CSV table of C-alpha atoms in Angstrom, one decimal:
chain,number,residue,atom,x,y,z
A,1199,UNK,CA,-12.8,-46.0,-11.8
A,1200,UNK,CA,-9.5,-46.4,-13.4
A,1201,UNK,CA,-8.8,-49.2,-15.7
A,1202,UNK,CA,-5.1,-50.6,-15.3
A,1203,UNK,CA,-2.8,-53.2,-16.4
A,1204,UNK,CA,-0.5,-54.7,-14.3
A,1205,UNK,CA,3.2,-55.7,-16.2
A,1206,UNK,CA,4.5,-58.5,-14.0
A,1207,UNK,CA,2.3,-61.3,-13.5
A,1208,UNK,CA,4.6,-62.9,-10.5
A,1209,UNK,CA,4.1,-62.1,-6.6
A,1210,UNK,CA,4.9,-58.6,-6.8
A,1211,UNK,CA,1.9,-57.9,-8.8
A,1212,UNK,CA,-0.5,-60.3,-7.4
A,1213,UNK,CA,0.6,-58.0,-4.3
A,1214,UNK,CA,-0.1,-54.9,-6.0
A,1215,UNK,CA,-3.6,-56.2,-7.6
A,1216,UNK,CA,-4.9,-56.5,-4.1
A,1217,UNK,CA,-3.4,-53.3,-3.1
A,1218,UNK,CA,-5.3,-51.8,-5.8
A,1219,UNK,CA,-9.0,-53.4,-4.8
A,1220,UNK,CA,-11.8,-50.7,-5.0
A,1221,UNK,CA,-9.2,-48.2,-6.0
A,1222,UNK,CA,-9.1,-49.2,-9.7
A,1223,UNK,CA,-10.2,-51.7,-11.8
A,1224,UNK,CA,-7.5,-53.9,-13.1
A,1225,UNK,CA,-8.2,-55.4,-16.3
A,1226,UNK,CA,-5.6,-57.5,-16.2
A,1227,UNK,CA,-1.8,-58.8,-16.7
A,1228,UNK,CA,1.0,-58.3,-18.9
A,1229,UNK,CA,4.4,-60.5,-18.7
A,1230,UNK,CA,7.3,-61.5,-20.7
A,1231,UNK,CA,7.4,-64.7,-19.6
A,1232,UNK,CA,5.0,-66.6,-22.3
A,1233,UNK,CA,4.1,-69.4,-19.7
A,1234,UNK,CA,1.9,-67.2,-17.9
A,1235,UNK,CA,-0.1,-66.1,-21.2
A,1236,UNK,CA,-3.6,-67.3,-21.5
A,1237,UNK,CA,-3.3,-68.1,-17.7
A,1238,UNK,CA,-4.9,-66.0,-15.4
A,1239,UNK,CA,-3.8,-64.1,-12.2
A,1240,UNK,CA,-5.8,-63.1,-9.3
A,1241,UNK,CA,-9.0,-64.2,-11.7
A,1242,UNK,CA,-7.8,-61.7,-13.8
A,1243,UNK,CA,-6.2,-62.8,-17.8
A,1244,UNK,CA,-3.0,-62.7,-18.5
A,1245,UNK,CA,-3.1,-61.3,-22.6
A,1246,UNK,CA,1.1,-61.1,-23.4
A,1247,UNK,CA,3.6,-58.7,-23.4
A,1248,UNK,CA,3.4,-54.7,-24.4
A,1249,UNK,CA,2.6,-55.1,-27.8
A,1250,UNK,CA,-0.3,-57.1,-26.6
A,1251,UNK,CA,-1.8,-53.6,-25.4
A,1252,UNK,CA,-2.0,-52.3,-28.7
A,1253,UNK,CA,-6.1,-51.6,-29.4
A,1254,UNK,CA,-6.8,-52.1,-25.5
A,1255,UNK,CA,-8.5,-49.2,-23.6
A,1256,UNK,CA,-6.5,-48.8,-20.6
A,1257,UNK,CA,-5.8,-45.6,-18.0
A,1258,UNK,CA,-2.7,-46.9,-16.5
A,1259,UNK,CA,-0.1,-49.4,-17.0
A,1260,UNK,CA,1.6,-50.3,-13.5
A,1261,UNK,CA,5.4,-51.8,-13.7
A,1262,UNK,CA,5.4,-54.5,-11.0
A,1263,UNK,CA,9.0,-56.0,-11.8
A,1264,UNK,CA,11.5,-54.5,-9.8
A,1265,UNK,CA,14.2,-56.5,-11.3
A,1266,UNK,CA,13.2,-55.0,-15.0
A,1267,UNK,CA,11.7,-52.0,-14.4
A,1268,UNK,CA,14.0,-49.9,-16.6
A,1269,UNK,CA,14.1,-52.7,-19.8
A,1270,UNK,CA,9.7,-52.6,-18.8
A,1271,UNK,CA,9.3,-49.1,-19.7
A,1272,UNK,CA,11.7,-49.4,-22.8
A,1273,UNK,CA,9.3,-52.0,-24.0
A,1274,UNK,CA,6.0,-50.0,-23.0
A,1275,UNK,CA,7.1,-46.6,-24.8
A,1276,UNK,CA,8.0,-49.0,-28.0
A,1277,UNK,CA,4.7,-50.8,-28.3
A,1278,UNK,CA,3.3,-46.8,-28.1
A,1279,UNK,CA,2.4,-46.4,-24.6
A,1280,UNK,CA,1.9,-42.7,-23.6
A,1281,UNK,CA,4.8,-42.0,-21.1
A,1282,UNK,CA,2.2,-40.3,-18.8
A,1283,UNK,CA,0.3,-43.6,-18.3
A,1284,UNK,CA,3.2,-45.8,-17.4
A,1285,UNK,CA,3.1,-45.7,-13.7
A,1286,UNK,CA,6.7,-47.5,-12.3
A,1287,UNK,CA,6.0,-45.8,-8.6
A,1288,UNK,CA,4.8,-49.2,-7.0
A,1289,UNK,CA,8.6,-50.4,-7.3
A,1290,UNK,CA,10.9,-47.3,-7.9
A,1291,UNK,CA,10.8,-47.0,-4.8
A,1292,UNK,CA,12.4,-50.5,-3.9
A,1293,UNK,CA,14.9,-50.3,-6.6
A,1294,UNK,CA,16.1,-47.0,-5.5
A,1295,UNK,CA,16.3,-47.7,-2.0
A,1296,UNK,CA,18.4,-50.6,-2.7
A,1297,UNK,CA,20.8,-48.4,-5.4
A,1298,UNK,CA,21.2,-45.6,-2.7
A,1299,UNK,CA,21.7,-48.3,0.1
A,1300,UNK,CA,24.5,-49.9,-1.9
A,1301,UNK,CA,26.2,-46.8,-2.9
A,1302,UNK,CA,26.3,-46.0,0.8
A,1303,UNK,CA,27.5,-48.9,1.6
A,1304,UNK,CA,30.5,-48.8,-1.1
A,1305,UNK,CA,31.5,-45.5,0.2
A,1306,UNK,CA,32.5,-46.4,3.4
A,1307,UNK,CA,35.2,-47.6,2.3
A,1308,UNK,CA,35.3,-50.8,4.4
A,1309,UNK,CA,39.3,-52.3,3.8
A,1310,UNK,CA,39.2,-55.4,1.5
A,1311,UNK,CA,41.7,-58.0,2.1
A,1312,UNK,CA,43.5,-59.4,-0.8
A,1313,UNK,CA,41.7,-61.7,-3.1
A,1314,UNK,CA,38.4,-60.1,-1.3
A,1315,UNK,CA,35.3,-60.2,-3.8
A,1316,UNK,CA,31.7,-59.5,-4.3
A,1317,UNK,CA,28.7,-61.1,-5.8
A,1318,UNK,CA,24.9,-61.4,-6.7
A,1319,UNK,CA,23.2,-64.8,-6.6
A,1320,UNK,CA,19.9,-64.6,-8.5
A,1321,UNK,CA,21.4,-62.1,-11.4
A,1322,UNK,CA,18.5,-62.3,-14.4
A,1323,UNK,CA,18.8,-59.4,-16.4
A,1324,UNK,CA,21.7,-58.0,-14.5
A,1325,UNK,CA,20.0,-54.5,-13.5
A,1326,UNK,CA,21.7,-54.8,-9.9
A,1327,UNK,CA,24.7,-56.4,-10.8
A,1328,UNK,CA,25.9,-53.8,-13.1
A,1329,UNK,CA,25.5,-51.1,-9.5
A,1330,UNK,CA,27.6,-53.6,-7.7
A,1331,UNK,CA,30.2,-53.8,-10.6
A,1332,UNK,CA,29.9,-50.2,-10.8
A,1333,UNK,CA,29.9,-49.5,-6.9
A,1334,UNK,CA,33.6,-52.5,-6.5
A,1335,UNK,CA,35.2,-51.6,-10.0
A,1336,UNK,CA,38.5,-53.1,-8.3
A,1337,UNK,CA,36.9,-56.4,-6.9
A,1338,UNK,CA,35.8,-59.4,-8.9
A,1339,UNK,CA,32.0,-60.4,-9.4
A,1340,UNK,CA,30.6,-63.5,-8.8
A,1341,UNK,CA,27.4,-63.9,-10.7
A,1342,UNK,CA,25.7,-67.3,-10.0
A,1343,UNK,CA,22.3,-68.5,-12.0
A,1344,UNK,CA,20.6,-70.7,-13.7
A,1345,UNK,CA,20.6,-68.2,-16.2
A,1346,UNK,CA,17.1,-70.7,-17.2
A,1347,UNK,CA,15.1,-69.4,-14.9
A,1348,UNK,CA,14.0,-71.4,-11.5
A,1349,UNK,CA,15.0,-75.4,-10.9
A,1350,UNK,CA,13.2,-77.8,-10.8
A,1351,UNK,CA,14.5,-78.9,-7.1
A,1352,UNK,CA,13.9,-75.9,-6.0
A,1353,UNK,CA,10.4,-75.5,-6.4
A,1354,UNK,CA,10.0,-79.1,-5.5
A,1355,UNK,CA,11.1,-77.3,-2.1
A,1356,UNK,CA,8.9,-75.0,-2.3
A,1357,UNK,CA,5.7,-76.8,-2.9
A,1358,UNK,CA,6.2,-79.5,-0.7
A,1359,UNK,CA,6.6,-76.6,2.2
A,1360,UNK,CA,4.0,-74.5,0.9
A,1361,UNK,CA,6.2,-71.3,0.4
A,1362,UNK,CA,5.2,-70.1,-2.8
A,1363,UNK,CA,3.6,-71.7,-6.3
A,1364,UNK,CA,6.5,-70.5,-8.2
A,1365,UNK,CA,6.8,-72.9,-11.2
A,1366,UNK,CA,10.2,-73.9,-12.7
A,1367,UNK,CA,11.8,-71.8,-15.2
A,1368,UNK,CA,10.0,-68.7,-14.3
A,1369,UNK,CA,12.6,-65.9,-15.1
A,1370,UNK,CA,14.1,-67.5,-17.5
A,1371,UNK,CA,14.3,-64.4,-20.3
A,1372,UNK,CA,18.2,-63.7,-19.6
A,1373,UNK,CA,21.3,-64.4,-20.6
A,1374,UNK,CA,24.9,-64.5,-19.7
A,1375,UNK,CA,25.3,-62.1,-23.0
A,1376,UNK,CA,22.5,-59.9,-21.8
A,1377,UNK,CA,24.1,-59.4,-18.3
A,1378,UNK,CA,27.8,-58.8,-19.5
A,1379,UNK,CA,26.4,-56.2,-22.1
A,1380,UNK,CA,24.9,-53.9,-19.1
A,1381,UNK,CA,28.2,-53.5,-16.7
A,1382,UNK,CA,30.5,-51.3,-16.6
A,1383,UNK,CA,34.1,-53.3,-15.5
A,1384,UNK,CA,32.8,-56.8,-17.3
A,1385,UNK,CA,36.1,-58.0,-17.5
A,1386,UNK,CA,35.7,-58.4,-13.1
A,1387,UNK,CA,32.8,-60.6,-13.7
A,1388,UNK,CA,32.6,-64.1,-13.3
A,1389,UNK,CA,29.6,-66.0,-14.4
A,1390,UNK,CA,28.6,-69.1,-13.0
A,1391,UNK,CA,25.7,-70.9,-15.0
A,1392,UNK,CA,24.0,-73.5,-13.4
A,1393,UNK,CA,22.2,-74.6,-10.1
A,1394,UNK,CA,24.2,-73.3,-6.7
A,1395,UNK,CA,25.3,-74.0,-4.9
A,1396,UNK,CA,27.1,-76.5,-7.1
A,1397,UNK,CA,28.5,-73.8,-9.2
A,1398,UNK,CA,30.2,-72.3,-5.8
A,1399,UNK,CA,32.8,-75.3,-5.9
A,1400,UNK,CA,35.0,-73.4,-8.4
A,1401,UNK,CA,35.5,-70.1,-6.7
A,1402,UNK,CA,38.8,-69.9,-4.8
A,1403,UNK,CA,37.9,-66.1,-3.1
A,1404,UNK,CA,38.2,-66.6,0.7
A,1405,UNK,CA,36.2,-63.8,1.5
A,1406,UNK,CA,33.5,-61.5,0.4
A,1407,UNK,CA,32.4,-57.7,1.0
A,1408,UNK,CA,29.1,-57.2,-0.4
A,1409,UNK,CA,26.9,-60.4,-1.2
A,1410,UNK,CA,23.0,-59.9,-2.7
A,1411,UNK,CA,20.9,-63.0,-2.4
A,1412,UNK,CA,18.1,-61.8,-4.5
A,1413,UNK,CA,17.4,-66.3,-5.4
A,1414,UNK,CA,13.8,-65.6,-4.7
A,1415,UNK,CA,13.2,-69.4,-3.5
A,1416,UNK,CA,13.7,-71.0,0.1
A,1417,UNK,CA,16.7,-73.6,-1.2
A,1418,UNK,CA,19.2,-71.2,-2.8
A,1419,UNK,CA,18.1,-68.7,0.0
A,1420,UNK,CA,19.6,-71.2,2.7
A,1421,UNK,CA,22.6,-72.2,0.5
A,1422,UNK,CA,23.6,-68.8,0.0
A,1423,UNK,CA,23.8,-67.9,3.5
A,1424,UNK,CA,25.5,-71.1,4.4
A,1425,UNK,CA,28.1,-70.4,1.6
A,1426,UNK,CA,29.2,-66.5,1.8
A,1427,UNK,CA,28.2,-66.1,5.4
A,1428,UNK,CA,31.2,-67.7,6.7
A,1429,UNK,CA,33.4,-66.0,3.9
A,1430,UNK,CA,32.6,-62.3,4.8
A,1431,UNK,CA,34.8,-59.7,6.0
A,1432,UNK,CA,33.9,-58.2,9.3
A,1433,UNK,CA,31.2,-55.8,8.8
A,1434,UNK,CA,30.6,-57.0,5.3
A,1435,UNK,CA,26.8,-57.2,3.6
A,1436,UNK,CA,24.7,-60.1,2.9
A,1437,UNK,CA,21.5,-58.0,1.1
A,1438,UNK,CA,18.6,-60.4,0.8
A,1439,UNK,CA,16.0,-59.1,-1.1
A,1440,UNK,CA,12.4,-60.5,-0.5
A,1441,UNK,CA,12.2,-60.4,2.7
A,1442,UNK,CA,9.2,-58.1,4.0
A,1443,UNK,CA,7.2,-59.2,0.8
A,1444,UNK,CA,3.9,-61.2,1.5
A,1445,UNK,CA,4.4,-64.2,-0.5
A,1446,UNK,CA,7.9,-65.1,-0.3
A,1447,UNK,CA,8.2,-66.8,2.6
A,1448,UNK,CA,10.8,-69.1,2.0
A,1449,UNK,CA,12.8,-66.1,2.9
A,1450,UNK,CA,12.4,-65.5,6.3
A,1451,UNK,CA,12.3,-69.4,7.0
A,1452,UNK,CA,15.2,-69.7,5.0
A,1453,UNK,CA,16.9,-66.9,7.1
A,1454,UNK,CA,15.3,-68.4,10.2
A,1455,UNK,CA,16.5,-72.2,9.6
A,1456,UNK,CA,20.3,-70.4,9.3
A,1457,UNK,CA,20.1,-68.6,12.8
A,1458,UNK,CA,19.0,-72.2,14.5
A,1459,UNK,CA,22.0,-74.1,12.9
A,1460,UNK,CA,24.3,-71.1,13.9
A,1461,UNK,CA,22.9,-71.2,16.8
A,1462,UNK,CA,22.9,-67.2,17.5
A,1463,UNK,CA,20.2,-64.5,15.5
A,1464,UNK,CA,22.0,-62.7,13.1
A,1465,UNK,CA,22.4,-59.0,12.9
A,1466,UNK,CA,19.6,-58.1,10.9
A,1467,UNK,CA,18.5,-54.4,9.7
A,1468,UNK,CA,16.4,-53.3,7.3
A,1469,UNK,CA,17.2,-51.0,4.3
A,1470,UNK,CA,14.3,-48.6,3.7
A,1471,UNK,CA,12.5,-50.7,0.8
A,1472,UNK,CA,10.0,-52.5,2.8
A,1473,UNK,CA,11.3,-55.3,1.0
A,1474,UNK,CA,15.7,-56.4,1.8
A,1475,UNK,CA,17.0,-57.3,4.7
A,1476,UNK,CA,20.3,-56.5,5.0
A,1477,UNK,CA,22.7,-59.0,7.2
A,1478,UNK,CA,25.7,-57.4,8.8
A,1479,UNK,CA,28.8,-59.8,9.4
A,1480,UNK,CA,29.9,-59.6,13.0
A,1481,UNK,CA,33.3,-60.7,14.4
């Protein structure tokens, strides 16, 4: 049997640990998040990050961050990995899905209105927010995070409703510097640092094209739909991302609770990733 290491020790790789039962054995977890080293995961240790697999014996090293896959595999092939043992197919798949969905979606060419924007709430490293910058060049970004990783509140949400066990300041390796550096039209993007939706009170857009909720958490989920919901154009996208995943189900609920205080079920279709949902404004 294989031995693997699993780089992402957050839900996606807890997913893909018990995907792997019986198939492999999985010696443990890598992260770059150093809360989670000397922890363990699925009963399994959490050693470090890459350069922590230096003298390990190891088959395969599976990439289980969507978010960082590309910035993962830098850091793997730097600390020596063979390229032929990084295995990134457990979430290429997502990202890609979501890239080609969002091209797609850019090249229909839906009309803007004047002073018509886009945005991402729940940016991190910016790997998605630089296709949306890329895919609008003429519309202004709206980036909103903590750019500190999870709040407090928001966990105490999740916790008391038994949604996840996410702890505060997970994801907080990012930076408004790191983000700007990756896209291509930075001078369209506006950051907003600090806990939405509080930070929403200073944008003066009335309306909204493409929106990606990717806030991981119940709370933000809810506020986000609340805020651009109302804002988008008529046939515009609110992506959510999350939403099929086992263990993140502050997302649905979150989705869920919306419907009921709208009153009506939202137009809901999925976008090929087992994981978005993607919310179509109608009327």
């Amino acid at each position: 049997m294989k031995k693997v290491w699993i780089f992402g020790a957050g839900r996606t790789g807890a997913n893909i640990c018990r995907q792997l039962a019986g198939e492999a054995s999985v010696e443990g977890f890598l992260d770059n998040d150093a809360s989670y080293w000397g922890t363990t995961k699925e009963g399994r240790p959490v050693l470090g990050n890459a350069e922590a697999l230096r003298g390990q014996l190891y088959d395969e090293v599976i990439i289980a961050s969507p978010t960082a896959l590309p910035v993962i595999r830098q850091q793997l092939l730097d600390a020596g990995v063979d390229p032929l043992r990084i295995n990134g197919s457990y979430v290429e798949t997502q990202v890609n899905a979501r890239i080609n969905f969002l091209r797609d979606f850019a090249a229909l060419g839906i009309e803007a209105p004047e002073r018509c924007a886009v945005a991402e709430g729940g940016v991190f490293q910016g790997e998605f927010a630089k296709e949306i910058n890329a895919c609008f060049p003429g519309l202004t970004l709206h980036l909103f995070d903590t750019f500190e990783g999870f709040d407090q509140r928001d966990i105490d949400v999740e916790l008391a409703r038994r949604f996840s066990e996410e702890k505060a300041r997970h994801f907080n390796i990012t930076s408004q510097e790191l983000v700007r550096a990756k896209l291509p039209h930075p001078e369209r993007a506006v950051f907003h640092k600090g806990y939405f939706p509080e930070t929403a009170q200073g944008v003066t857009e009335g309306s909204f094209l493409f929106v990606n909720l990717d806030f991981d958490l119940y709370n933000p989920t809810l506020e986000g739909l609340r805020f651009f919901y109302p804002r988008m154009v008529e046939h515009g996208v609110i992506l959510v991302d999350d939403y099929f995943l086992p263990g993140y189900l502050g997302i649905p609920n979150a989705i869920r609770d919306f419907e009921q205080e709208l009153g009506t079920p939202l137009v809901k279709l999925p976008i090929g990733d087992h994981c978005g949902i993607a919310i179509v404004k109608q009327g």
